[in-house]
Coordinates of C-alpha atoms and ligand atoms in Angstrom, one line a residue:
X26 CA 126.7 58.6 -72.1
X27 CA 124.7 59.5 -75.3
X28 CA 126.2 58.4 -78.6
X29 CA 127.5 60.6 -80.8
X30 CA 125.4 61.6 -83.4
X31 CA 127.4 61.3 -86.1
X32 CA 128.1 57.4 -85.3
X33 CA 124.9 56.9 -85.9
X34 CA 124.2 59.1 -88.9
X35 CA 127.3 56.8 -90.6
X36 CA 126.4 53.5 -89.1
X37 CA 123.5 54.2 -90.8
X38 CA 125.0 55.2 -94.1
X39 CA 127.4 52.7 -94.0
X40 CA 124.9 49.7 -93.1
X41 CA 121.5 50.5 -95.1
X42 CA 119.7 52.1 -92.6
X43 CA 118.9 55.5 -94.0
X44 CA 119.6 57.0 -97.2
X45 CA 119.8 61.0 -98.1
X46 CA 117.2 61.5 -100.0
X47 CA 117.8 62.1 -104.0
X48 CA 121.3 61.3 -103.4
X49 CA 122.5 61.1 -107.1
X50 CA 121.0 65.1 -107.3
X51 CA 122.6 66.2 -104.5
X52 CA 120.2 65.3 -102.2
X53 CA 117.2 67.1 -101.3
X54 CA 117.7 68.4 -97.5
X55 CA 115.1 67.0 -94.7
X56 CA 113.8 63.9 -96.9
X57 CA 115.2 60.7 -96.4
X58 CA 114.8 57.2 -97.9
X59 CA 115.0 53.8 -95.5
X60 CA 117.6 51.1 -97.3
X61 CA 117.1 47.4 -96.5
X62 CA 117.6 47.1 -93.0
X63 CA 116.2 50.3 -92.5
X64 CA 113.1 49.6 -93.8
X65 CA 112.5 46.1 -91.8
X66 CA 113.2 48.2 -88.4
X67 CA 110.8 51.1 -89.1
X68 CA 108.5 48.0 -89.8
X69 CA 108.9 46.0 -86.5
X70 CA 108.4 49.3 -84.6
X71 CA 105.1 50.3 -86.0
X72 CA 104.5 46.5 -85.8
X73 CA 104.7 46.8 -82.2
X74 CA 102.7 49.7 -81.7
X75 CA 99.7 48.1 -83.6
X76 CA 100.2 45.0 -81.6
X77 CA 100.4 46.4 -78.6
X78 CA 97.5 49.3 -79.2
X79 CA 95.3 47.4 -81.4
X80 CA 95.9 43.6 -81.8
X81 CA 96.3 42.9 -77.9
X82 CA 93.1 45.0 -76.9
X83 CA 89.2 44.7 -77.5
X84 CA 88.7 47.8 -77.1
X85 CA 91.2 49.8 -80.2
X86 CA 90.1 48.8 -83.8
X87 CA 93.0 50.5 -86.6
X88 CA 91.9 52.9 -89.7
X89 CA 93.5 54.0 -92.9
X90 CA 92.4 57.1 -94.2
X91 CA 93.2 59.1 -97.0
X92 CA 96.6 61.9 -96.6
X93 CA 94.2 64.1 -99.0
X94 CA 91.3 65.1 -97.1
X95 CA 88.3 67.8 -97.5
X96 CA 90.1 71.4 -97.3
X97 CA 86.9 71.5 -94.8
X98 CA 89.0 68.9 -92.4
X99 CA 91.7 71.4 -91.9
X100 CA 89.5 74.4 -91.1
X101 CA 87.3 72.7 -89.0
X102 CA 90.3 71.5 -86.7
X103 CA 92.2 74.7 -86.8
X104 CA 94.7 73.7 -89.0
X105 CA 94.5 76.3 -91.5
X106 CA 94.1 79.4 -89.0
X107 CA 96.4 78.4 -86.3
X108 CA 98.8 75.4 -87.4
X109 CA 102.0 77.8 -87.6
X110 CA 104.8 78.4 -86.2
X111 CA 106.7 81.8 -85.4
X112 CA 109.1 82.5 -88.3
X113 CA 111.9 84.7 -88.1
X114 CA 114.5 85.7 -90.9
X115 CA 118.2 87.6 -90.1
X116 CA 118.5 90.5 -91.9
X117 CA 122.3 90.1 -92.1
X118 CA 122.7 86.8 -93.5
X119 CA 119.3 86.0 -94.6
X120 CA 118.9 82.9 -93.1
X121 CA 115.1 82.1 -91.7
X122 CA 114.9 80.3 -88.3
X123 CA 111.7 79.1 -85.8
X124 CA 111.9 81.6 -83.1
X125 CA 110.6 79.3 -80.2
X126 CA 113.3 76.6 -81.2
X127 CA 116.1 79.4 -80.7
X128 CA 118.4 79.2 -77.9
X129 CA 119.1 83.0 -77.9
X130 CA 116.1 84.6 -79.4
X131 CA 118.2 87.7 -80.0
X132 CA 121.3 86.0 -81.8
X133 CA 121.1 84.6 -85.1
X134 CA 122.5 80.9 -84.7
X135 CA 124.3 81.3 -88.0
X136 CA 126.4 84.6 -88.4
X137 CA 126.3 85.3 -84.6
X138 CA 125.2 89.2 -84.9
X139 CA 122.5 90.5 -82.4
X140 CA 119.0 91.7 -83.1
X141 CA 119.1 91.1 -86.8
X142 CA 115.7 89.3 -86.9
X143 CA 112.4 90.6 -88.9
X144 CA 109.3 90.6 -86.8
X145 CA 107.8 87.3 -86.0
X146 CA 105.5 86.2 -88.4
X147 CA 103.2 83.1 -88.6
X148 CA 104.2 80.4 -91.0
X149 CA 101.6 77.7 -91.6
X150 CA 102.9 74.5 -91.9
X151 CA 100.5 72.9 -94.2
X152 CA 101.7 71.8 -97.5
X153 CA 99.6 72.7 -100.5
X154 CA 98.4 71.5 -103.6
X155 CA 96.2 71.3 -106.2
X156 CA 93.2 68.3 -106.9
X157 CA 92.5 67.9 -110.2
X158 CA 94.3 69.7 -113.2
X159 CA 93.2 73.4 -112.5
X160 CA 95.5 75.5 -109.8
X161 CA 93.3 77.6 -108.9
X162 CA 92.1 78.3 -105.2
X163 CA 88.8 76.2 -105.1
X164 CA 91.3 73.4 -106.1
X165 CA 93.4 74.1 -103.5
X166 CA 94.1 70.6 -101.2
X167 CA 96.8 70.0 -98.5
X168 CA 98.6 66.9 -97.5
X169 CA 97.9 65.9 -93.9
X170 CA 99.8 67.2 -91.1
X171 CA 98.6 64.8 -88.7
X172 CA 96.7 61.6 -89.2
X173 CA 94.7 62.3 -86.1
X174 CA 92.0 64.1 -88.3
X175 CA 91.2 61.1 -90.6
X176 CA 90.1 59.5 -87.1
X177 CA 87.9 62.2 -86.0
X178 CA 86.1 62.5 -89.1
X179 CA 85.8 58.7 -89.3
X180 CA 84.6 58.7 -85.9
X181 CA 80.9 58.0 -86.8
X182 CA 81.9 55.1 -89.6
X183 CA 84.1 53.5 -87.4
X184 CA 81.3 53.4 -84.2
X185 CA 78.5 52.1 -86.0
X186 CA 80.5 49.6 -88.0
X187 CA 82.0 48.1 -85.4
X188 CA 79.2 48.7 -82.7
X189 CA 82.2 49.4 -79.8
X190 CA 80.6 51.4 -77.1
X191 CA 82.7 53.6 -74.7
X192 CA 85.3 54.0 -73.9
X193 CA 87.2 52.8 -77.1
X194 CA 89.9 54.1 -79.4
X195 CA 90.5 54.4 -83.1
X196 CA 94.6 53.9 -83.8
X197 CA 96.4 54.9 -87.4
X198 CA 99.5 54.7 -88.7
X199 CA 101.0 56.6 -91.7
X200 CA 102.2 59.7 -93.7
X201 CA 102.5 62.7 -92.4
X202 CA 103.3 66.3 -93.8
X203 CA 105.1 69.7 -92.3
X204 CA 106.8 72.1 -93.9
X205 CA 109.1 72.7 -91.1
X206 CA 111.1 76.2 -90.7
X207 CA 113.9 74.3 -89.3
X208 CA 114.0 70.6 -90.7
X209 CA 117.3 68.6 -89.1
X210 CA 118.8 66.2 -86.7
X211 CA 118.6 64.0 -89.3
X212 CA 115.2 61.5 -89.3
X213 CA 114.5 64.3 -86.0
X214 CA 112.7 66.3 -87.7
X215 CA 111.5 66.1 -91.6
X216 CA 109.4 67.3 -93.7
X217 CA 107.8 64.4 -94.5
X218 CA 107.3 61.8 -91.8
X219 CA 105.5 59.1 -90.3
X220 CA 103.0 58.9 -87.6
X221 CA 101.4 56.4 -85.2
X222 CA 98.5 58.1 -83.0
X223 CA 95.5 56.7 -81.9
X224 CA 92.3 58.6 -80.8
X225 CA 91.1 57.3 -77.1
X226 CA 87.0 58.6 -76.7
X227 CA 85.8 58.3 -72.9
X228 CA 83.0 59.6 -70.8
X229 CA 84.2 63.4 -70.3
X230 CA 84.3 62.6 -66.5
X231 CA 86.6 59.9 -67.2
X232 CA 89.0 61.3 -69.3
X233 CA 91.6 62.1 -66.2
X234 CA 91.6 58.7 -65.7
X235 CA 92.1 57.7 -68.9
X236 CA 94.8 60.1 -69.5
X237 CA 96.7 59.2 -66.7
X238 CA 96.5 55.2 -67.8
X239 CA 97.7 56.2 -71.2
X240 CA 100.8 58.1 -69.9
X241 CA 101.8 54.7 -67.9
X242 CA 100.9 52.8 -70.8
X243 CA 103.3 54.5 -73.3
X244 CA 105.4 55.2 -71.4
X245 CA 105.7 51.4 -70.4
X246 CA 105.9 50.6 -74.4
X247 CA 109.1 52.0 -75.2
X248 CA 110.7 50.7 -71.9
X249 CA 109.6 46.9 -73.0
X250 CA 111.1 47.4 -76.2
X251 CA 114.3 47.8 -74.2
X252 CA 114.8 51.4 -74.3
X253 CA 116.6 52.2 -71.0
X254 CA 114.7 53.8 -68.4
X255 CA 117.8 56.6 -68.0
X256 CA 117.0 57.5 -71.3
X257 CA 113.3 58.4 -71.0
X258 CA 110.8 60.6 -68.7
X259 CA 107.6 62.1 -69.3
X260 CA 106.9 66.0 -69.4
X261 CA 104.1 68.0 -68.8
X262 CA 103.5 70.8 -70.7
X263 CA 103.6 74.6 -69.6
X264 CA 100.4 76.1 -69.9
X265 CA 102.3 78.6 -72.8
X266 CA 103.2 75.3 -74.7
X267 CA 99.7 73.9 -75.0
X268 CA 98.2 73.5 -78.7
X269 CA 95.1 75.2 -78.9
X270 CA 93.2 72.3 -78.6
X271 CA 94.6 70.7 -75.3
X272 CA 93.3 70.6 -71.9
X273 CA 96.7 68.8 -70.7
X274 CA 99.4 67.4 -72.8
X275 CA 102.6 65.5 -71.6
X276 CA 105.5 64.1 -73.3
X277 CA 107.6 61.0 -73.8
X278 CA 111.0 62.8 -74.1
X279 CA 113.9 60.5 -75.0
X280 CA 117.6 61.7 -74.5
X281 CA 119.0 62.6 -77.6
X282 CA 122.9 63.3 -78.1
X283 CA 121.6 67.2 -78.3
X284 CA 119.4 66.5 -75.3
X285 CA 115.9 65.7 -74.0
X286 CA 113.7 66.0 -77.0
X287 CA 110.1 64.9 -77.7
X288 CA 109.3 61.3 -79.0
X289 CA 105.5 61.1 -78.4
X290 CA 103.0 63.4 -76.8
X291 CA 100.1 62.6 -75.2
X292 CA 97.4 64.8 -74.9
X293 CA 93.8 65.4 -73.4
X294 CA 92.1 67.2 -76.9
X295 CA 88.7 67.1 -74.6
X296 CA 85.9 67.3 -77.4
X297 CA 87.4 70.2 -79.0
X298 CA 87.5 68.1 -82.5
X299 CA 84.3 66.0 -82.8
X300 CA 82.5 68.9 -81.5
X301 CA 84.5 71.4 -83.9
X302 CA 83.5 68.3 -86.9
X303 CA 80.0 68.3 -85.9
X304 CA 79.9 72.3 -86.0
X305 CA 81.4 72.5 -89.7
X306 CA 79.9 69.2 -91.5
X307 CA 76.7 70.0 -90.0
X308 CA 76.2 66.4 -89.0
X309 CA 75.8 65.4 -85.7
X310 CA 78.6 63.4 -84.2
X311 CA 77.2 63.2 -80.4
X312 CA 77.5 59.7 -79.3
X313 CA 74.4 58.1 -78.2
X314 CA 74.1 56.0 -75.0
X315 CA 71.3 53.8 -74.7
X316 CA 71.8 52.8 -71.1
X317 CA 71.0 56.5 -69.9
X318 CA 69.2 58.0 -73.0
X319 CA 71.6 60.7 -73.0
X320 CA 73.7 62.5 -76.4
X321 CA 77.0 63.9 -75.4
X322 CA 80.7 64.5 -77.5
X323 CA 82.8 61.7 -75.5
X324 CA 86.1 63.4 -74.7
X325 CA 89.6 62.5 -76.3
X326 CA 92.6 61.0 -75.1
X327 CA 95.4 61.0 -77.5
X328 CA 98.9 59.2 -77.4
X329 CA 100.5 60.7 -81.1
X330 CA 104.2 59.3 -81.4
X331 CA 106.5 59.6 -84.2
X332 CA 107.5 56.1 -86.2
X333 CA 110.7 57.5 -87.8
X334 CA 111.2 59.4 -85.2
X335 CA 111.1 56.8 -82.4
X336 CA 112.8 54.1 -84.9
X337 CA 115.7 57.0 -84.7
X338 CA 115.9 56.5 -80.7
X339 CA 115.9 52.5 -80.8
X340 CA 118.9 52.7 -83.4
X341 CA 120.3 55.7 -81.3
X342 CA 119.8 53.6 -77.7
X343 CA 120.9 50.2 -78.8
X344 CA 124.2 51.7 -80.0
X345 CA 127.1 50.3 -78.1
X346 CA 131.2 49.8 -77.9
X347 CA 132.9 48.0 -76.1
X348 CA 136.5 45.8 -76.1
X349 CA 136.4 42.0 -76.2
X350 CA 139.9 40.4 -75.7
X351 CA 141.6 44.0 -77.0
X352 CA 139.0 44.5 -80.0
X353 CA 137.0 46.9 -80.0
X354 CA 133.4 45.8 -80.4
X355 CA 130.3 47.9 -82.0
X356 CA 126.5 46.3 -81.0
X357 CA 123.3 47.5 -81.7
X358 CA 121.1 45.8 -78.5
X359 CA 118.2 46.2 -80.0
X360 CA 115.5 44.1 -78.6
X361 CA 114.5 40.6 -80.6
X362 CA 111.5 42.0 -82.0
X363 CA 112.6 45.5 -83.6
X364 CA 116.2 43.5 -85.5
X365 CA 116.4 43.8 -88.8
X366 CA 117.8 40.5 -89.2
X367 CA 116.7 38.1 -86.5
X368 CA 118.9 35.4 -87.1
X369 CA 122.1 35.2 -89.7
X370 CA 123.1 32.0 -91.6
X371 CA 126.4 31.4 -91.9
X372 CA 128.7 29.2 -93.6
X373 CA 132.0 28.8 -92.6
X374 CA 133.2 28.6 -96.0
X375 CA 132.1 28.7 -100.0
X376 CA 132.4 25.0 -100.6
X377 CA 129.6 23.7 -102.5
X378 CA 128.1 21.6 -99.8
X379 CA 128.1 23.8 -97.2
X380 CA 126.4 26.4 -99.0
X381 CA 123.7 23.7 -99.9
X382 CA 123.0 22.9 -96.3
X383 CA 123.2 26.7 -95.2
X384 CA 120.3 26.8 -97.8
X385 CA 118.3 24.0 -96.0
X386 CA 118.8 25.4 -92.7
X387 CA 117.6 28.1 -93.6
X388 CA 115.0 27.5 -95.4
X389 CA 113.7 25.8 -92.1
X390 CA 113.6 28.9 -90.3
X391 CA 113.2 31.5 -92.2
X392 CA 108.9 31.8 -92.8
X393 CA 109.3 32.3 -88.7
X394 CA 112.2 35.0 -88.9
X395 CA 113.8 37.5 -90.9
X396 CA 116.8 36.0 -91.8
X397 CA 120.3 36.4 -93.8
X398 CA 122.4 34.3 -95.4
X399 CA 125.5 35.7 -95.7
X400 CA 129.0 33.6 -97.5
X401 CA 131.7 36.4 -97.7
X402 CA 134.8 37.2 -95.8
X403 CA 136.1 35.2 -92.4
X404 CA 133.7 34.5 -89.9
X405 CA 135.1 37.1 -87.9
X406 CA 134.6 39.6 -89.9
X407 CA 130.9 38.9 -90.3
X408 CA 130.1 38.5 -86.8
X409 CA 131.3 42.0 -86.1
X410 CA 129.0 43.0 -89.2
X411 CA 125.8 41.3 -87.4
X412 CA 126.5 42.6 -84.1
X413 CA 126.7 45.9 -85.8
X414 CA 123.3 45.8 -87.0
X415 CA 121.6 44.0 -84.0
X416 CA 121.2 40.6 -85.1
X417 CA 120.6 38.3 -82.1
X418 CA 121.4 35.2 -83.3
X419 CA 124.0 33.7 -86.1
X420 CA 123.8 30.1 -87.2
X421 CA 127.1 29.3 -88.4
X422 CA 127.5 25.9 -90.5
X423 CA 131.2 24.0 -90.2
X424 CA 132.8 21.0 -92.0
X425 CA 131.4 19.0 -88.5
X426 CA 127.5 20.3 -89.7
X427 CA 128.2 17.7 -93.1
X428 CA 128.8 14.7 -90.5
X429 CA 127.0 15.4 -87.4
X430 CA 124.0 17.3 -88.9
X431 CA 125.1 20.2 -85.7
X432 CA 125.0 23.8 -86.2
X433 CA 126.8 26.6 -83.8
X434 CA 124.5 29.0 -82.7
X435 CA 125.9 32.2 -81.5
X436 CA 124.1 34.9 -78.8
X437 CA 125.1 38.5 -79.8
X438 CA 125.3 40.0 -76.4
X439 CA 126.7 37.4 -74.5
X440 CA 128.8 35.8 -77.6
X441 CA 127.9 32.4 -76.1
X442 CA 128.0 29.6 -78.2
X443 CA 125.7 26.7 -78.3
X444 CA 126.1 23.1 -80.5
X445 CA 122.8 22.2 -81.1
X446 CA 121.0 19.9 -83.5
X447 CA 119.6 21.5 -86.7
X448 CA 116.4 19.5 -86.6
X449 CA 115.9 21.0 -82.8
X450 CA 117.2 24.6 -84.2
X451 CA 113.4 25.8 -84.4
X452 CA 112.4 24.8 -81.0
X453 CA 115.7 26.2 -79.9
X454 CA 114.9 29.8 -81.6
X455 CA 111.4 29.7 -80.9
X456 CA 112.3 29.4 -76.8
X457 CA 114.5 32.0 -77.4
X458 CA 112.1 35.0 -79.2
Ligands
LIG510 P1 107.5 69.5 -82.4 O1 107.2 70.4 -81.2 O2 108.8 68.7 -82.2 O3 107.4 70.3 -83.7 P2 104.8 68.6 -82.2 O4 104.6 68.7 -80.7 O5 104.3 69.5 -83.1 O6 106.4 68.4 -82.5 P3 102.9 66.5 -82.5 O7 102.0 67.3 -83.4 O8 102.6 66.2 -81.1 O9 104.4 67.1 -82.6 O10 103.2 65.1 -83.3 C1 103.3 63.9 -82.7 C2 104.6 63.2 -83.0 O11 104.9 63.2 -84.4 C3 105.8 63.9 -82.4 O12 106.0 63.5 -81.0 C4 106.9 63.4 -83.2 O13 107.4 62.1 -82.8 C5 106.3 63.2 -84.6 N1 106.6 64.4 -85.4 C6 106.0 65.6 -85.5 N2 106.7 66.4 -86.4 C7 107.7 65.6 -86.9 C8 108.6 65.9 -87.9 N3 108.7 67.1 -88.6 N4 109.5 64.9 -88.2 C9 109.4 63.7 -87.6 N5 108.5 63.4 -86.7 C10 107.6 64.3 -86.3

């Protein structure tokens, strides 16, 4: 059973996990801000996805482009002519929605009156703005909608500089941009966003196999990050759903409380963008191999997955309740690697000394872990609050610690308690993450 999606959006609230946006003004709709343990778990997850897609592989080197790119960029890739999507607006209470997004394409989802909608028109998603302090047209610049471009145009740099030959992969992480008709769901779907894609050039009559590894591949990430398997399947697109670049495009759908909904797609662009590139910049971007003395546009694999969006699912996955002796219980299982707070240092009471030798035990862990030291309210009471945002372990120190130099270390899911030495409390944790 899903949770419901307004536990999260509080638990979240409540904890410092996401922020509205602007708050103090009212907040501005579809932008939102990541508070402290928000921030740390958007980290670990694109953490992860660089470790796994380019620390732990020879053949996947990472980029950084710029979010402003030539205007030429976005013509080139089709951006500008095609990058839209169907906009419709009720003519009874003026409301604007995305027509493929509605469930009843004749009903306006907000007043409920039938066949009220304008015409369909296209609405390009691209936000603009100006370079430089003239507005005028020439000056016209727009913040990236996808950091998959900066790859492609980066494709030559990044070959020659690192002298990888084929097949290999360029991977990026960052800010993207889309003024979306219908922003919501909270971190769902925003206006301004992050991104983790990475561009996967092959041999064109290798890409199908390549395609097919890449679907296991991701699809295998999110599963050893502890996402549940019941919670996650892989769709391919309808040949009506394609992007106009797209030879074959599946997603990584993840079950959301409003249903299955996209995390990650992964898509076979074929050579539609170097070649498109190479066609607009003049310059040739055929990749040269020497074994066979032959000049060819490799073809593109491409696994594009949302950070905030997928950091949404771990928080929205992990969530559970349950009772423990007649009290109710809240836990976030997320897996070691994505917690905020790895490991919580407790002391069982204010008293001078105990806070001194909370500081000293954690000071012995903490350039390994992200920790917490945290001195208020009963024990109880902050046990629940770690639990609630995930944290695997909690070292508690006790008037016993001062004599026997023992700390009690406490799992989060099983609620086991171990006495262990604080001198061996590294080895212990290390074992353990
Ligand atoms: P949708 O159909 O939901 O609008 P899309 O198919 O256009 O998304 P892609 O262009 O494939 O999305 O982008 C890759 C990934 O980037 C998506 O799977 C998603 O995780 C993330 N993403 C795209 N748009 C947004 C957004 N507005 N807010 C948050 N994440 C987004």
């Amino acid at each position: 059973m899903p949770v419901d999606f307004d536990t999260i959006v509080n638990l979240s609230k409540k904890r410092g996990f996401v922020f509205q946006s602007s708050e103090i003004y009212g907040g501005l709709r579809s932008a939102y801000d990541y508070g402290p343990l928000g921030v740390e778990l958007l980290r670990n997850v694109k953490e992860q996805w660089w470790q796994s897609m380019v620390r732990m592989r020879d053949d996947v080197v990472g980029l950084d482009s710029a979010i402003i790119q030539s205007p030429q960029v976005w013509e080139a890739s089709g951006h500008v002519s095609s990058f839209s999507d169907p906009l419709v607006e009720c003519t009874n209470c003026n409301t604007r929605h995305r027509l493929d997004k509605l469930e009843d394409p004749s009903q306006c989802p907000v007043c409920g009156k039938r066949d009220t909608f304008t015409e369909a028109k296209d609405f390009n998603l691209m936000f603009e703005t100006h370079m430089g302090p003239v507005d005028t047209d020439e000056n016209k610049v727009y913040l990236r909608p996808e950091t998959a471009q900066g790859i492609f145009i980066n494709f030559e740099n990044v070959r020659r500089t690192s002298r990888l030959k084929l097949p290999f992969g360029i991977a990026q992480i960052g800010k993207s941009f889309r003024n979306e008709i219908t922003p919501g769901q909270f971190v769902f779907r925003t206006r301004e966003f992050e991104q983790m894609e990475m561009e996967f050039f092959c041999r064109p009559e290798e890409s199908q196999q390549w395609f097919e590894y890449w679907l296991e591949a991701r699809r295998q990430w999110y599963l050893d990050l502890g996402m549940k398997p019941e919670s996650l399947r892989l769709r391919e697109h309808e040949s009506d759903e394609l992007s106009h670049y797209s030879a074959a495009t599946y997603d990584v759908e993840y079950h959301f409380p409003w249903g299955w909904d996209e995390l990650e797609g992964i898509a076979n662009r074929t050579d539609f963008d170097l070649r498109a590139h190479a066609e607009e910049s003049g310059k040739d971007l055929r990749y040269y191999d020497q074994e066979t003395n032959e000049r060819f546009f490799p073809h593109v694999i491409e696994p594009a997955a949302g950070a905030t969006r997928t950091t949404f699912a771990f928080l929205l996955d992990a969530y559970s309740e349950e009772t423990v002796d007649g009290e109710e219980r809240i836990v976030l299982r997320l897996d070691k690697r994505l917690a905020p707070i790895q490991v919580a240092v407790l002391p069982l009471s204010k008293k001078p000394d105990l806070v001194e030798t909370t500081q000293k035990v954690a000071d012995l862990i903490r350039e390994d872990y992200d920790i917490e030291i945290d001195v208020t309210q009963s024990i109880g009471r902050r046990y629940r609050r770690q639990d609630e945002i995930g944290t695997p372990y909690c070292v508690t120190i006790d008037f016993d610690t001062l004599d026997d130099q023992q700390v009690t270390v406490r799992d989060r899911d099983t609620m086991a308690q171990d006495r262990i030495a604080i001198d061996a409390l590294p080895g212990y944790l290390a074992e353990r993450f």
